Coordinates of C-alpha atoms and ligand atoms in Angstrom, one line a residue:
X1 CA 0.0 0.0 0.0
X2 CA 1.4 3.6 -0.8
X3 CA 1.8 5.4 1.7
X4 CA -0.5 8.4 1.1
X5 CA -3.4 6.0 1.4
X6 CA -2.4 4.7 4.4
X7 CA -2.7 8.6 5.5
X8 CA -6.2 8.6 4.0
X9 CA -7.3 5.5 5.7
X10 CA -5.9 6.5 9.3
X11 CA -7.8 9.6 8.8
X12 CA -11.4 8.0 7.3
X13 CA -11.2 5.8 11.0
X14 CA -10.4 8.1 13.2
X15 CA -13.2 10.8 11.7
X16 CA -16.0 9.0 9.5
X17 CA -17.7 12.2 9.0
X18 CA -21.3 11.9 6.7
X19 CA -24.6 14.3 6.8
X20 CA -26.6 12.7 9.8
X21 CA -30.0 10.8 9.2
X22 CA -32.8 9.7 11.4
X23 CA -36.3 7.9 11.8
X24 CA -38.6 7.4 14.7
X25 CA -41.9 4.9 15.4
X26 CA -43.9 4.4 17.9
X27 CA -46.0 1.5 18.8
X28 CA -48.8 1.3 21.8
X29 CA -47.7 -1.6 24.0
X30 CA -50.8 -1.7 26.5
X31 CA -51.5 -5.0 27.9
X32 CA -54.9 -6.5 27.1
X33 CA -57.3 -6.7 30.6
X34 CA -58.7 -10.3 29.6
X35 CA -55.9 -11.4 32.3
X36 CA -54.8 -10.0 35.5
X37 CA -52.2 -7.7 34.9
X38 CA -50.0 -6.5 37.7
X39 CA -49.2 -2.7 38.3
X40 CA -45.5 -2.7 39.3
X41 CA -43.4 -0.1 41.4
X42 CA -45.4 -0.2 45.2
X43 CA -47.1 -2.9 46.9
X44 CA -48.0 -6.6 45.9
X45 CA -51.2 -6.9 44.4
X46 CA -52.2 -3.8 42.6
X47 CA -54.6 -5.1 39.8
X48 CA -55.6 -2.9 37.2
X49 CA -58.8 -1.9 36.6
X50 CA -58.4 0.2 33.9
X51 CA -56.3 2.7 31.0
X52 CA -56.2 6.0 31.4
X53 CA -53.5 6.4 28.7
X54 CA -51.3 3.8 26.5
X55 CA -48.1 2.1 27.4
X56 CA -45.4 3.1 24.7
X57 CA -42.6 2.1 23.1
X58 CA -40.8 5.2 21.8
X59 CA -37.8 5.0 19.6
X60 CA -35.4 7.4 17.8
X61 CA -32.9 5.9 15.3
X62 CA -29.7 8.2 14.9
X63 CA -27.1 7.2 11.6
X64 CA -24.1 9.2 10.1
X65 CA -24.7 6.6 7.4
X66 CA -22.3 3.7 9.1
X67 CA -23.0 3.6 12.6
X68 CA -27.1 2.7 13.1
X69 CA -28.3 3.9 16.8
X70 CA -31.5 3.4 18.0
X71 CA -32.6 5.2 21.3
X72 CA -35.2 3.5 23.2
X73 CA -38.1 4.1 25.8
X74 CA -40.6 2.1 27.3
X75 CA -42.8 2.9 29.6
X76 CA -41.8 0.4 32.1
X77 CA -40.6 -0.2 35.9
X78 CA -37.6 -2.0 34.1
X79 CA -36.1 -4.6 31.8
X80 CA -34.0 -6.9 32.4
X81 CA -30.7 -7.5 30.0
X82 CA -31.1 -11.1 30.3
X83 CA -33.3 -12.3 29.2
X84 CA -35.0 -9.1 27.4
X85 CA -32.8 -6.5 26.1
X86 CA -30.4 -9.7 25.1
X87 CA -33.6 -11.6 23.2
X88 CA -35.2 -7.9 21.3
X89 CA -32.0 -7.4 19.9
X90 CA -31.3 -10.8 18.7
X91 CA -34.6 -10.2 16.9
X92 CA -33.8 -6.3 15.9
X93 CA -30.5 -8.3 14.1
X94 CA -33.0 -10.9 12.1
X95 CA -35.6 -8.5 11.0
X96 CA -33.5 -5.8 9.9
X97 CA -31.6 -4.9 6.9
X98 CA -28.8 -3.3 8.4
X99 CA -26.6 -3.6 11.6
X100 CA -28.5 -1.3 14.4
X101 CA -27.3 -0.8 17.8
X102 CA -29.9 -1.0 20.1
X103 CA -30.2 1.0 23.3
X104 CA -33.2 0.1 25.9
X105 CA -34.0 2.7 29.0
X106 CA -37.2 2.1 30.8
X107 CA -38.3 5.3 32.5
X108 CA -38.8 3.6 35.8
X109 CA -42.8 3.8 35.0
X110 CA -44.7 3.1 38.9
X111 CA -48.2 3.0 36.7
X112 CA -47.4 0.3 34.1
X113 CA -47.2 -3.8 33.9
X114 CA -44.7 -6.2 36.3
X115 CA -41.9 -6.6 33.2
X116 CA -39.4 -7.7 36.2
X117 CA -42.0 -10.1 38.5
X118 CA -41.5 -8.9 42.1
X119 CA -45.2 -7.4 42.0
X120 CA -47.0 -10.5 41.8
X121 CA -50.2 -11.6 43.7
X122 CA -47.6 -12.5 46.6
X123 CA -44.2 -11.7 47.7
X124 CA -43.6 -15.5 46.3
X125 CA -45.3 -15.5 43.3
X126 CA -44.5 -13.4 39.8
X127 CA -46.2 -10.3 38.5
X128 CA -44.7 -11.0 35.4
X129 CA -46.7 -12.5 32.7
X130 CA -44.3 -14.6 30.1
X131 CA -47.6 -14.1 27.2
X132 CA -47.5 -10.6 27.5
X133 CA -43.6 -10.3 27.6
X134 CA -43.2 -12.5 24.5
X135 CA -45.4 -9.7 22.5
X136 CA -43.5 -7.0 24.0
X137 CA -40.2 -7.9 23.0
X138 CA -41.7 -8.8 19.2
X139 CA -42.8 -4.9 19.2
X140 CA -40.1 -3.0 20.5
X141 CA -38.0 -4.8 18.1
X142 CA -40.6 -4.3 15.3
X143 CA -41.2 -0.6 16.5
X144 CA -37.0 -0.1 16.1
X145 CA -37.1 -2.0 12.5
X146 CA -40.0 0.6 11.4
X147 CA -38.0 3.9 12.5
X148 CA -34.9 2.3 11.0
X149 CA -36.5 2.0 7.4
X150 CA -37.7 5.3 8.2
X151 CA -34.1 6.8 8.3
X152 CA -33.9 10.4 5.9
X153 CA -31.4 13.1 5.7
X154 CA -31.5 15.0 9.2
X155 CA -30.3 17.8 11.3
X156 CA -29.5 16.8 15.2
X157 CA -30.0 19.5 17.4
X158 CA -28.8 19.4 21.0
X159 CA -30.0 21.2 23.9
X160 CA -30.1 21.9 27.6
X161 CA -32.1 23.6 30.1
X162 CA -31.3 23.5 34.0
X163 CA -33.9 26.7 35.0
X164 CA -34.8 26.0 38.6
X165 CA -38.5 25.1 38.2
X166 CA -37.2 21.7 37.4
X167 CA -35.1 21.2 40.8
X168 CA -38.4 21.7 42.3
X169 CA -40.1 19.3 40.7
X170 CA -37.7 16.9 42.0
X171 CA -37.7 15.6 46.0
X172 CA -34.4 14.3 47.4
X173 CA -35.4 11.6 50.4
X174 CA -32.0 10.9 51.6
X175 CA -28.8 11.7 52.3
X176 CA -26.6 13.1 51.0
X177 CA -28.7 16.1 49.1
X178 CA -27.1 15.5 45.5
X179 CA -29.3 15.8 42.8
X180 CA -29.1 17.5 39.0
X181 CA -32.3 18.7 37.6
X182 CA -30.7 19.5 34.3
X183 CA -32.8 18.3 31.1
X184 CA -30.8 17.4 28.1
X185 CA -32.8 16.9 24.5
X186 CA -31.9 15.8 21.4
X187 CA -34.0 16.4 18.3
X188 CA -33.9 15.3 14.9
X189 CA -35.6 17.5 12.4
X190 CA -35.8 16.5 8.9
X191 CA -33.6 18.4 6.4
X192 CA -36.3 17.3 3.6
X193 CA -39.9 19.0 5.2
X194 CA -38.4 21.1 8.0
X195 CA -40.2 19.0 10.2
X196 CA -39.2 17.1 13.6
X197 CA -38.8 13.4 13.3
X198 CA -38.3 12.8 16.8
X199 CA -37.4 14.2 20.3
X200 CA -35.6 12.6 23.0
X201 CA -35.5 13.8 26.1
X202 CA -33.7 13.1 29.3
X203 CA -34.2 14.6 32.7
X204 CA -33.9 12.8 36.4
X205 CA -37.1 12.1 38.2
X206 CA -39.3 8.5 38.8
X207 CA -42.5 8.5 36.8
X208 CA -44.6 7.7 40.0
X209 CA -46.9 10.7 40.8
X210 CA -50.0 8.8 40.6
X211 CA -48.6 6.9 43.9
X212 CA -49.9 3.3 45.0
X213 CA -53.6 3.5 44.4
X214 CA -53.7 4.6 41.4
X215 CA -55.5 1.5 39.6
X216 CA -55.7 2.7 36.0
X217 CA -52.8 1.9 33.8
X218 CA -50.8 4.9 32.5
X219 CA -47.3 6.3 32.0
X220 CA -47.8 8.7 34.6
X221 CA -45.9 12.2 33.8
X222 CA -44.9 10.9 30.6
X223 CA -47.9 10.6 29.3
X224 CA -48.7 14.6 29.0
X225 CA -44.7 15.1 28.5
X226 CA -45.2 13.0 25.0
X227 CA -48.5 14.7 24.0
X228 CA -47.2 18.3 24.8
X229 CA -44.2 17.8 23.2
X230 CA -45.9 16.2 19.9
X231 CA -47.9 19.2 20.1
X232 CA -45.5 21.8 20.1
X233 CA -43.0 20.1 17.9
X234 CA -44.4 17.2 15.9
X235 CA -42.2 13.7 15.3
X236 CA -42.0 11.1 18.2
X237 CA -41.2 12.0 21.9
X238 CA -38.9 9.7 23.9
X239 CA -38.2 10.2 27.2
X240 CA -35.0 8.7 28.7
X241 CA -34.7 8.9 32.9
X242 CA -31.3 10.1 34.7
X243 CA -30.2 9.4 37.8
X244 CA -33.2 8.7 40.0
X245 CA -31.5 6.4 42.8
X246 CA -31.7 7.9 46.8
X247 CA -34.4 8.9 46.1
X248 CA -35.6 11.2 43.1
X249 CA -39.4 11.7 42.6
X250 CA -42.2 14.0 42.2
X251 CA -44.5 11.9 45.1
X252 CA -45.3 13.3 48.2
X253 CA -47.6 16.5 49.8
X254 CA -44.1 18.3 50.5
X255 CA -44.3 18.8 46.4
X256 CA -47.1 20.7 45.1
X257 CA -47.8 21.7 41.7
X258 CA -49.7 24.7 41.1
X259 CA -52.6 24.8 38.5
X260 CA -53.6 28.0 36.6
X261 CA -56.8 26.0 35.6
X262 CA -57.9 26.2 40.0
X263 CA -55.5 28.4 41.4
X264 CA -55.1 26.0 43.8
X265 CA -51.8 22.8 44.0
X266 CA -53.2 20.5 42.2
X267 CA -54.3 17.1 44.5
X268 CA -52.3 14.7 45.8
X269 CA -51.2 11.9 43.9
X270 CA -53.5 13.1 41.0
X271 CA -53.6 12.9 37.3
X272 CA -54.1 16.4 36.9
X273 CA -50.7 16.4 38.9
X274 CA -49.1 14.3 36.3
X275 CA -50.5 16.1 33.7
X276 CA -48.4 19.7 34.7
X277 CA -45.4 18.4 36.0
X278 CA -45.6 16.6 32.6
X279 CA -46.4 19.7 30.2
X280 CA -44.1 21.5 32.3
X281 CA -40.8 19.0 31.1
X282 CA -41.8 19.3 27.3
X283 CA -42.3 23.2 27.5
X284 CA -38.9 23.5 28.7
X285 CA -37.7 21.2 26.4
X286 CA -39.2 22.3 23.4
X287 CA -38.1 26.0 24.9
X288 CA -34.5 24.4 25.1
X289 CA -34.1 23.4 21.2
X290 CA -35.2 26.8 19.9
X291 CA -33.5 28.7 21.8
X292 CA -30.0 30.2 20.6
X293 CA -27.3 28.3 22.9
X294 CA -28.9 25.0 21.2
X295 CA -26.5 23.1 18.7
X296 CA -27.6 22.5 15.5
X297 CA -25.3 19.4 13.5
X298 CA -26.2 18.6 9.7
X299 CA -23.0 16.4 9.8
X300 CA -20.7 14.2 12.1
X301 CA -19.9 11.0 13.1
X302 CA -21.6 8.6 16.4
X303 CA -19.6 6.5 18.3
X304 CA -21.3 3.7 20.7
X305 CA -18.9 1.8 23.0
X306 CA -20.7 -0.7 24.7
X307 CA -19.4 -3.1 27.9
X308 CA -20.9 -6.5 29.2
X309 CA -20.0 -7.2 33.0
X310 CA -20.8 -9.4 35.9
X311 CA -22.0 -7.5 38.7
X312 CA -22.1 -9.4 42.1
X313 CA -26.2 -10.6 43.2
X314 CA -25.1 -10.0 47.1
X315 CA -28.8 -9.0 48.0
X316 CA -30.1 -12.7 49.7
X317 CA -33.7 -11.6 48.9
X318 CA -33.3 -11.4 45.4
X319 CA -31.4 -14.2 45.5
X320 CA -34.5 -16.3 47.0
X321 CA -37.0 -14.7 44.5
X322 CA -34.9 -15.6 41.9
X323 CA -34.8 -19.6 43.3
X324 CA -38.8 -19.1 43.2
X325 CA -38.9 -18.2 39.3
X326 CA -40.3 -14.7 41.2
X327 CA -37.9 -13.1 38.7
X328 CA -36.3 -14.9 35.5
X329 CA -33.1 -13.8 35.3
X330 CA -29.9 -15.9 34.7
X331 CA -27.2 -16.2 37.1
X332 CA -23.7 -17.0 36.8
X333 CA -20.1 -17.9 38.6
X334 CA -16.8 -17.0 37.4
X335 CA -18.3 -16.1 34.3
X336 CA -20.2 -19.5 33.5
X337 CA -24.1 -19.6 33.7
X338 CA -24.7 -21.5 37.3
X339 CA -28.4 -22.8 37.5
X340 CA -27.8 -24.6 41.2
X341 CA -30.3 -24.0 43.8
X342 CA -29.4 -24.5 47.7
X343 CA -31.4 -24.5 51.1
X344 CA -29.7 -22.0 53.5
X345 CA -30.6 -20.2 56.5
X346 CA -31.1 -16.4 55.9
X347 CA -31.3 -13.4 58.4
X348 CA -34.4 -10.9 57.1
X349 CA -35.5 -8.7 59.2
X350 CA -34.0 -10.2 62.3
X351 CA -36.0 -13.4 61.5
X352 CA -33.8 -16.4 60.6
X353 CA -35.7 -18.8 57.9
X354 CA -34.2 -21.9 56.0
X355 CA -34.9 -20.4 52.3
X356 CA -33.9 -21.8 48.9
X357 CA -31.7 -19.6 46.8
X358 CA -29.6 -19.4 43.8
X359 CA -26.1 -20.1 44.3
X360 CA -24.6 -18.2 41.0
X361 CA -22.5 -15.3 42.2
X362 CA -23.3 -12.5 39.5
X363 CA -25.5 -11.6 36.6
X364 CA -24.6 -10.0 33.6
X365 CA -25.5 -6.8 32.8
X366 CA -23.8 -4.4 30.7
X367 CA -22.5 0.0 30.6
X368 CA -22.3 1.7 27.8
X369 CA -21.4 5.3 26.4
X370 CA -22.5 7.1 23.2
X371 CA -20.2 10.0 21.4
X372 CA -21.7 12.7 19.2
X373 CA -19.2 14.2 17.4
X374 CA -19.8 17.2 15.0
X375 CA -17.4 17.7 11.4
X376 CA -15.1 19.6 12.8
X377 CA -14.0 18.4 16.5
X378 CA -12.2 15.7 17.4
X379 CA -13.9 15.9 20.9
X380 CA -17.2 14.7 21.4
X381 CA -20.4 17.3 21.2
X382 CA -22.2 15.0 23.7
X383 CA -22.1 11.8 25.3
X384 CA -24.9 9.5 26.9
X385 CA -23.7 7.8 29.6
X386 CA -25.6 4.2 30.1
X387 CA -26.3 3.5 33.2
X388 CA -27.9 -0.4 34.1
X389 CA -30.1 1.1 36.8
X390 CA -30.8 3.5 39.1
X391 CA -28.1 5.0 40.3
X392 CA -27.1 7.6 43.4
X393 CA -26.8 10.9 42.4
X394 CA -23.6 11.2 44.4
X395 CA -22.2 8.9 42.4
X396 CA -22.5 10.6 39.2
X397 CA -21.8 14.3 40.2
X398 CA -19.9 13.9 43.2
X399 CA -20.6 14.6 46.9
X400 CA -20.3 10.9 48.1
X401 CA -20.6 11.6 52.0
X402 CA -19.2 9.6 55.0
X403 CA -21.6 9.5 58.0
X404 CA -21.7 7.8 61.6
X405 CA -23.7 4.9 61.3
X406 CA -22.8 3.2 58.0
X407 CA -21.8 -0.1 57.5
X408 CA -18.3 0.5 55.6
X409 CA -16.9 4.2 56.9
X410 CA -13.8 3.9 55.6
X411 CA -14.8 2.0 52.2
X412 CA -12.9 3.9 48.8
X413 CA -15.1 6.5 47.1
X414 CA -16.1 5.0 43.8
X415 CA -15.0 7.2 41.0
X416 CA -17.5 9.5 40.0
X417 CA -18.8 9.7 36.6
X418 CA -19.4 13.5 35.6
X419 CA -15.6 13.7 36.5
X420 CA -14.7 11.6 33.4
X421 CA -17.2 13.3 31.5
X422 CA -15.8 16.2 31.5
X423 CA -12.2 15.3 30.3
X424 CA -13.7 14.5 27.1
X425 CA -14.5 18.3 26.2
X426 CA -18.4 17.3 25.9
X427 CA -20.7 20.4 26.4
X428 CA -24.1 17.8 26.5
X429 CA -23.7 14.9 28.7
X430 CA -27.4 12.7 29.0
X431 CA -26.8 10.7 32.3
X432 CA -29.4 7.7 31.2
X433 CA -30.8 5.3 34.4
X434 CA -32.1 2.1 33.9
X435 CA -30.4 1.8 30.1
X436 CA -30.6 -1.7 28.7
X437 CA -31.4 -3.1 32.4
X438 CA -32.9 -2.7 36.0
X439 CA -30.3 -4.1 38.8
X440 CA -32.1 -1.7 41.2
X441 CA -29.9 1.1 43.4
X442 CA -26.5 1.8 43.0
X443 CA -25.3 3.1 46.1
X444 CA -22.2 4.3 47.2
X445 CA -19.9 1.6 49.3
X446 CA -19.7 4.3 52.1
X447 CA -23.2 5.0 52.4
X448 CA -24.4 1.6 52.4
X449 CA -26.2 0.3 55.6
X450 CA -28.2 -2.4 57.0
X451 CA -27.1 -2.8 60.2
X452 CA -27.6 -0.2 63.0
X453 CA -26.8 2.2 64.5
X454 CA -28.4 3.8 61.3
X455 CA -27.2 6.6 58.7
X456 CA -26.3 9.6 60.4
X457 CA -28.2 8.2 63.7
X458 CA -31.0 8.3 62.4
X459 CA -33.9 6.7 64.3
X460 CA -35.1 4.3 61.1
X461 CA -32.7 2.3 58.3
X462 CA -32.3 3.9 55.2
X463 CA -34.4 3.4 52.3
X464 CA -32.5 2.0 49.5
X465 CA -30.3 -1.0 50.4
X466 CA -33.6 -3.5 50.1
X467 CA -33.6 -3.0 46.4
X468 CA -30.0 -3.3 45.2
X469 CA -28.2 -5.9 44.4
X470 CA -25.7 -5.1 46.7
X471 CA -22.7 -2.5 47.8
X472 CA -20.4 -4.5 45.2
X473 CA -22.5 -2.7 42.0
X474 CA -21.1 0.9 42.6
X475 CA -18.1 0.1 41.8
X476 CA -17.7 -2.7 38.7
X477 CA -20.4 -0.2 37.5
X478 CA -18.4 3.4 37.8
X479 CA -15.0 1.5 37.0
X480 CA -17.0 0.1 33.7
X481 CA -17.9 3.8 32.6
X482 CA -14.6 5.1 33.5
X483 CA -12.9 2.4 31.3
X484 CA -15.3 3.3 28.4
X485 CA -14.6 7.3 28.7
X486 CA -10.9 6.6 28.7
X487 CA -11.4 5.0 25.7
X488 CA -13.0 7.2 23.4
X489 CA -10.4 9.6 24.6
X490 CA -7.4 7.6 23.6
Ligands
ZN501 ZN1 -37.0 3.4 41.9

């Protein structure tokens, strides 16, 4: 080879730059009522009764012409990478006619079916119905297909919006106070009509207004987020959570919304409550990518790096609703699936029981980061940072805390992500929870406790610990991000 082309060919690798395209769909995924269906995110047993507005999947598919991207959300309390995310995007791969790299967030959705099975009829028995699941999987992957044969010459515009209406909206329920309130969006407008194709939009808070009564199915703020936005901008709305872990939500009567319609905060756990916070996010957002600070790319390149890993399954509980086929999720040991089952005596609560359980050490679950690069920087324009679940704020913009009372004072601080971000020069960073999987919290080593004295001597344990997998996560998780930042860098 002569050597100016091997000039030529170092250059077309390191900055594959093409005019950007894009293509959304959306498909109503509401479960039929002719069976029980299980409301997930509170107590055991919430039947619906009801639809007060669909179940979506939502999906955005980004190309510079080589690299295929789709962005996905579903309005769901979680999916699991094995077996879902793994299984739609085997069937993505057979259906499609090019290579696509799919990307699955659930926006933590309190209002919406049992996709992960620990809101069954009992403790002991699954919410999760295989049927339904089975259907769901065929139409993400169908619903991805559709926007990818939809792809057409686009302009990407990135945005941001951090006024402090939206830190309001947001409660913080335990310690440290660390939480971001900044909304990031990404819209691609056709370069062919002028018109939007799709919007996605990613901002921190757990879709669970409607509270634990609520018996009508629904996507709770999302819901008038989507219809807003497709309102006052056209195309698809997609709406990708941030970091939502210790705990980030809109429920409780410390937050009140006011509405112009009664002059009065709207009630308690209402849909009319839903319905502003929800308008509220696509106003700003829709503000966001007209105003002047927003980025507008016609060409550039998109980078995905993604990383499987093991992540330990230290949590004995989930390890016994696992044994009970509660959940249906694969576990492994030193890297090999393990499907051994043991008896073993277990402390909850104070009570010992003899309890069957698992034995596999791990599950596999998987981080992941996505570049944006415009035509004429080498540094990335903006980066999504994909997160397997819902992670501590702390632990993504810093301000991990050590407090009397924890279990491991003296434990490392993980390192923390926004740090990393940073060094690549990216002005838009999307800090995406619950992407391609649902472990539960990620908490900070330092903070962790479940044994008193409690947090900070408090009089109660911390909420939190009961739904991770365990203290282990933080950390294989962080140091997994880190190891992808550093890459793109290099
Ligand atoms: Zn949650």
């Amino acid at each position: 080879m002569r050597l100016e082309w091997i000039g030529v060919l170092v250059l077309l690798l390191v900055a594959p730059v093409a005019a950007f395209q894009a293509g959304a769909s959306k498909r109503d995924v509401t479960p039929p009522l002719d069976r029980p269906v299980f409301i997930a995110g509170f107590g055991n047993n919430r039947t619906a009764t009801g639809v007060h507005d669909p179940i979506w999947v939502r999906c955005l598919v980004v190309s510079d012409g080589k690299t295929n991207v789709a962005f996905v959300g579903v309005d769901l309390i979680g999916l699991f990478y094995e077996p879902d995310v793994v299984a739609i995007r085997q069937q993505v791969q057979k259906l499609a006619k090019k290579p696509i790299t799919v990307l699955i967030a659930s926006t933590h959705n309190h209002e919406g079916p049992d996709t992960l099975g620990l809101w069954g009829p009992t403790p002991f028995q699954t919410g999760r119905d295989e049927k339904y699941m089975a259907w769901l999987r065929e139409q993400i992957a169908q619903c991805v297909v559709e926007a990818l044969e939809r792809l057409e010459p686009a302009t990407l515009v990135l945005a941001k919006d951090n006024r402090k209406e939206l830190a309001d909206l947001q409660l913080d329920s335990r310690l440290p106070h660390v939480k971001d309130h900044t909304l990031c969006v990404l819209q691609a407008v056709s370069k062919r009509t002028g018109r939007t194709i799709g919007t996605l939009v990613n901002w921190a808070n757990h879709p669970e207004v409607l509270g634990s009564k609520n018996r009508l199915l629904s996507s709770d703020f999302c819901w008038a987020l989507y219809e807003r936005l497709e309102d006052l901008l056209g195309g698809v709305a997609v709406f990708w959570n941030g970091a939502i872990g210790g705990l980030i939500s809109p429920l409780g009567e410390e937050l009140k919304v006011h509405d112009p319609v009664t002059g009065q905060p709207a009630p308690e756990a209402s849909f009319r409550k839903a319905e502003i916070i929800g308008q509220f996010v696509a106003e700003v957002a829709a503000e966001a990518v007209k105003s002047k600070q927003a980025l507008r790319l016609d060409k550039g390149s998109l980078r995905v790096l993604l990383k499987p890993l093991f992540v330990p399954l230290q949590n004995p509980r989930f390890r016994v609703v696992a044994a009970a086929k509660v959940i249906n999720r694969p576990v492994y040991t030193k890297g090999k699936l393990d499907t051994r089952v043991g008896e073993t005596k277990l402390t909850l609560d104070g009570t010992t029981i003899s309890a069957k359980i698992v034995l596999g050490e791990d599950i596999r679950s998987e981080v992941g980061v996505v570049a944006i690069y415009s035509a004429e920087s080498k540094q990335p324009v903006a980066l999504f940072l994909l997160i397997p679940g819902e992670i501590y704020p702390e632990l993504v913009y810093g301000g991990i805390t050590r407090y009397p009372g924890a279990d491991f004072p003296d434990a490392p601080f993980e390192p923390v992500l926004m740090d990393y971000a940073k060094k690549t020069g990216a002005k838009f960073v999307f800090v995406v929870g619950l992407a391609n999987d649902e472990i539960g919290y990620i908490i900070p080593q330092c903070e962790w406790d479940e044994q008193p004295p409690w947090l900070n001597n408090a009089p109660e344990r911390p909420y939190g610990e009961v739904n991770s997998v365990g203290w282990k996560a933080a950390r294989v998780i962080n140091e997994g991000i880190v190891a992808l930042l550093k890459a793109l860098t290099r």
